[in-house]
Amino acid sequence: MTRLLGWLAALALAAGTVMGFGVAPREATQGNVQRIMYLHVPTAWVAYLAFGVVLAASIAYLARRRPGADRVAHASAEVGVVFTGITIAAGSIWGKPTWGTWWTWDARLTSVAILFVMYLGYLLLRGMIDDAERAARYCAVLGIVAALNVPLVHFSVYWWRTLHQPPSVLKPGAATMPTAILATLLVNVAAFTLLYVYFVAKRVRLLRAESEVLA
Amino acid sequence: MAWKDLLVERRSKETLNAVLFFALALLFVFQFALDADRERLAAVLPGLLWLAFILSGMLGLGRVFLVERENDCWEGLLLAPGDKSAIYLGKLAGSLALIFTVEAIVLALFALFFNLDLAPVLPQLALVIALGTVGFAAVGTLFAAMTAQARARELLFPVLLLPVLVPVLLGTVKVTGALLLREPLADVAHWLKLLVAADVIYLVTGLLTFDFILEG
Amino acid sequence: MADHWNFVAAAYGLAILVLGGYWRRLVRKERELMTAGVQRSRHPSLSGHPRSEPASRHPLP
């Protein structure tokens, strides 16, 4: 089953990449460097998905204490951190030619950076607690706190970056995208999501095997 | 629980002294670093103030469960009868008492050294400091319990706490800045609402999840 | 604006390296655990302490 997932993901990624370079048009203002978006946006989406799963799994674990839930939380956090790292790196690389700088404290980058550190902390906490059951419990609590913090971070950082007046809407409306760009984006989002599911499935299996070996 | 902690503190006074001296050191460093540039100083003052609060506060919070840890009383906490959230509130109250004391002194010294006239905005300032500190301490107490039994807790505790603190920090600095510049509070009302929301979220989460931390 | 293909390559290249590296790590660990599992089933004397299923451990009564 996992192997099928892996092949599907690979296929989808191939399709997405082909579209990213073949189908999607050269962007008017930025030129071809804008194609990084087909990498950056999907990985960002996956990162948020991953941490949403961490929240759900953490709550599930505290409610029922099924070790499977803990394994899903752990795996999803780990994969999420990987994807978040890529999001930041790709965003930074995209920013250098377009904004002229590797890093800027704009709302989105700052939010993602904070996200990264929070879930890195989650993994650190796991590593630093020796007792497996306690680690599962504590990390579940941290997973919940971190997830609850995400909207707070979003609002505060967004307001911080919007000068003076508070925004009257949640965030600026997305401009309508031409079909080719939208389609390419969606295919890539689906592809990276499949990759995420594949990675998490593999990691969970690994965690189960590890716990059996140690037992 | 809070009373017991306060009593222990009054006798030893270790934590209060350590935190106070740390805050003072920070003050001196800020003064030396920014002495000549009065204008830049005015701009960064809210940030510096909260930096002093947060760093000193973290020093204090890191030691919240020190007594239990050093004297091997952790099991005592686990076996305590009744609602574990009471322990959380007790520890929280103790931390708040400590941090509020430090903040009051640091604020007074700030006003002194940097020649600030705080009288007209003092009640509002007290409110925003209280809001920020409650949120800070609510999460801090929870995380202090979580890291009490972990390895490398001195490193882990700030790493876990600081990113979670960003919204509270942003909010308090913005409102404090507005107050110091005598801007109308209506301009920063959305920050105040964020602070209140954050406080509620952190407190409720702390109360609900503390039981899970003290299970074992 | 110029095309900056080298930046595009850098971004995608980094992603491939990281994702590929992570995948390789997962595969390698899986292989290790498989062989460890096979060894243990062939030599039962190698298995260590008795099973301790974390989920069955109850919190303090």
PDB file of C-alpha atoms in Angstrom, chain A residues 61-147:
ATOM      1  CA  TYR A  61      -3.683  10.530  21.818  1.00  0.00           C
ATOM      2  CA  LEU A  62      -4.605  12.385  24.996  1.00  0.00           C
ATOM      3  CA  ALA A  63      -8.186  11.202  24.626  1.00  0.00           C
ATOM      4  CA  ARG A  64      -7.608   7.508  23.953  1.00  0.00           C
ATOM      5  CA  ARG A  65      -3.887   6.891  24.563  1.00  0.00           C
ATOM      6  CA  ARG A  66      -3.540   4.832  21.411  1.00  0.00           C
ATOM      7  CA  PRO A  67       0.164   4.606  20.544  1.00  0.00           C
ATOM      8  CA  GLY A  68      -0.777   4.824  16.876  1.00  0.00           C
ATOM      9  CA  ALA A  69      -2.019   8.365  17.367  1.00  0.00           C
ATOM     10  CA  ASP A  70       1.250   9.329  19.013  1.00  0.00           C
ATOM     11  CA  ARG A  71       3.208   7.822  16.150  1.00  0.00           C
ATOM     12  CA  VAL A  72       1.178   9.802  13.617  1.00  0.00           C
ATOM     13  CA  ALA A  73       1.777  12.999  15.583  1.00  0.00           C
ATOM     14  CA  HIS A  74       5.497  12.333  15.785  1.00  0.00           C
ATOM     15  CA  ALA A  75       5.808  11.417  12.108  1.00  0.00           C
ATOM     16  CA  SER A  76       3.713  14.336  10.934  1.00  0.00           C
ATOM     17  CA  ALA A  77       5.732  16.774  13.019  1.00  0.00           C
ATOM     18  CA  GLU A  78       8.965  15.449  11.590  1.00  0.00           C
ATOM     19  CA  VAL A  79       7.794  15.551   7.981  1.00  0.00           C
ATOM     20  CA  GLY A  80       6.224  18.934   8.634  1.00  0.00           C
ATOM     21  CA  VAL A  81       9.529  20.346   9.830  1.00  0.00           C
ATOM     22  CA  VAL A  82      11.223  19.045   6.676  1.00  0.00           C
ATOM     23  CA  PHE A  83       8.643  20.712   4.472  1.00  0.00           C
ATOM     24  CA  THR A  84       8.739  23.932   6.480  1.00  0.00           C
ATOM     25  CA  GLY A  85      12.490  24.077   6.075  1.00  0.00           C
ATOM     26  CA  ILE A  86      12.120  23.731   2.333  1.00  0.00           C
ATOM     27  CA  THR A  87       9.413  26.392   2.309  1.00  0.00           C
ATOM     28  CA  ILE A  88      11.677  28.868   4.059  1.00  0.00           C
ATOM     29  CA  ALA A  89      14.692  28.040   1.919  1.00  0.00           C
ATOM     30  CA  ALA A  90      12.764  28.222  -1.345  1.00  0.00           C
ATOM     31  CA  GLY A  91      11.103  31.439  -0.233  1.00  0.00           C
ATOM     32  CA  SER A  92      14.449  32.918   0.638  1.00  0.00           C
ATOM     33  CA  ILE A  93      15.967  31.878  -2.690  1.00  0.00           C
ATOM     34  CA  TRP A  94      12.958  33.335  -4.469  1.00  0.00           C
ATOM     35  CA  GLY A  95      13.295  36.528  -2.502  1.00  0.00           C
ATOM     36  CA  LYS A  96      16.911  37.234  -3.361  1.00  0.00           C
ATOM     37  CA  PRO A  97      16.445  38.129  -7.035  1.00  0.00           C
ATOM     38  CA  THR A  98      12.959  39.551  -6.633  1.00  0.00           C
ATOM     39  CA  TRP A  99      13.286  41.575  -3.432  1.00  0.00           C
ATOM     40  CA  GLY A 100      17.037  41.934  -3.463  1.00  0.00           C
ATOM     41  CA  THR A 101      17.533  40.310  -0.097  1.00  0.00           C
ATOM     42  CA  TRP A 102      17.792  36.770   1.289  1.00  0.00           C
ATOM     43  CA  TRP A 103      15.582  37.525   4.199  1.00  0.00           C
ATOM     44  CA  THR A 104      12.978  40.070   5.077  1.00  0.00           C
ATOM     45  CA  TRP A 105      10.702  40.217   8.058  1.00  0.00           C
ATOM     46  CA  ASP A 106       7.541  40.226   6.016  1.00  0.00           C
ATOM     47  CA  ALA A 107       4.418  38.702   7.499  1.00  0.00           C
ATOM     48  CA  ARG A 108       4.430  35.368   5.775  1.00  0.00           C
ATOM     49  CA  LEU A 109       8.119  34.558   6.096  1.00  0.00           C
ATOM     50  CA  THR A 110       8.148  35.556   9.735  1.00  0.00           C
ATOM     51  CA  SER A 111       5.104  33.419  10.480  1.00  0.00           C
ATOM     52  CA  VAL A 112       6.631  30.413   8.792  1.00  0.00           C
ATOM     53  CA  ALA A 113       9.930  30.922  10.582  1.00  0.00           C
ATOM     54  CA  ILE A 114       8.137  30.932  13.922  1.00  0.00           C
ATOM     55  CA  LEU A 115       6.219  27.828  12.858  1.00  0.00           C
ATOM     56  CA  PHE A 116       9.522  26.158  12.047  1.00  0.00           C
ATOM     57  CA  VAL A 117      11.052  26.890  15.432  1.00  0.00           C
ATOM     58  CA  MET A 118       7.911  25.779  17.290  1.00  0.00           C
ATOM     59  CA  TYR A 119       7.828  22.344  15.705  1.00  0.00           C
ATOM     60  CA  LEU A 120      11.564  21.966  15.827  1.00  0.00           C
ATOM     61  CA  GLY A 121      11.034  22.444  19.547  1.00  0.00           C
ATOM     62  CA  TYR A 122       8.452  19.666  19.429  1.00  0.00           C
ATOM     63  CA  LEU A 123      11.036  17.292  17.981  1.00  0.00           C
ATOM     64  CA  LEU A 124      13.629  18.483  20.484  1.00  0.00           C
ATOM     65  CA  LEU A 125      11.271  17.828  23.366  1.00  0.00           C
ATOM     66  CA  ARG A 126      10.770  14.311  22.126  1.00  0.00           C
ATOM     67  CA  GLY A 127      14.459  13.785  21.899  1.00  0.00           C
ATOM     68  CA  MET A 128      15.126  15.129  25.386  1.00  0.00           C
ATOM     69  CA  ILE A 129      12.602  13.046  27.309  1.00  0.00           C
ATOM     70  CA  ASP A 130      13.781   9.527  27.894  1.00  0.00           C
ATOM     71  CA  ASP A 131      10.543   7.921  28.982  1.00  0.00           C
ATOM     72  CA  ALA A 132       8.502   7.035  25.900  1.00  0.00           C
ATOM     73  CA  GLU A 133       5.088   7.381  27.478  1.00  0.00           C
ATOM     74  CA  ARG A 134       5.910  10.715  29.083  1.00  0.00           C
ATOM     75  CA  ALA A 135       7.375  11.980  25.828  1.00  0.00           C
ATOM     76  CA  ALA A 136       4.169  11.083  24.033  1.00  0.00           C
ATOM     77  CA  ARG A 137       2.030  12.884  26.603  1.00  0.00           C
ATOM     78  CA  TYR A 138       4.147  16.014  26.825  1.00  0.00           C
ATOM     79  CA  CYS A 139       4.514  16.300  23.081  1.00  0.00           C
ATOM     80  CA  ALA A 140       0.774  15.934  22.663  1.00  0.00           C
ATOM     81  CA  VAL A 141       0.287  18.931  24.955  1.00  0.00           C
ATOM     82  CA  LEU A 142       2.948  20.879  23.100  1.00  0.00           C
ATOM     83  CA  GLY A 143       1.380  19.933  19.778  1.00  0.00           C
ATOM     84  CA  ILE A 144      -1.900  21.417  20.941  1.00  0.00           C
ATOM     85  CA  VAL A 145      -0.346  24.609  22.316  1.00  0.00           C
ATOM     86  CA  ALA A 146       1.710  25.125  19.170  1.00  0.00           C
ATOM     87  CA  ALA A 147      -1.299  24.665  16.904  1.00  0.00           C
TER      88      ALA A 147
END
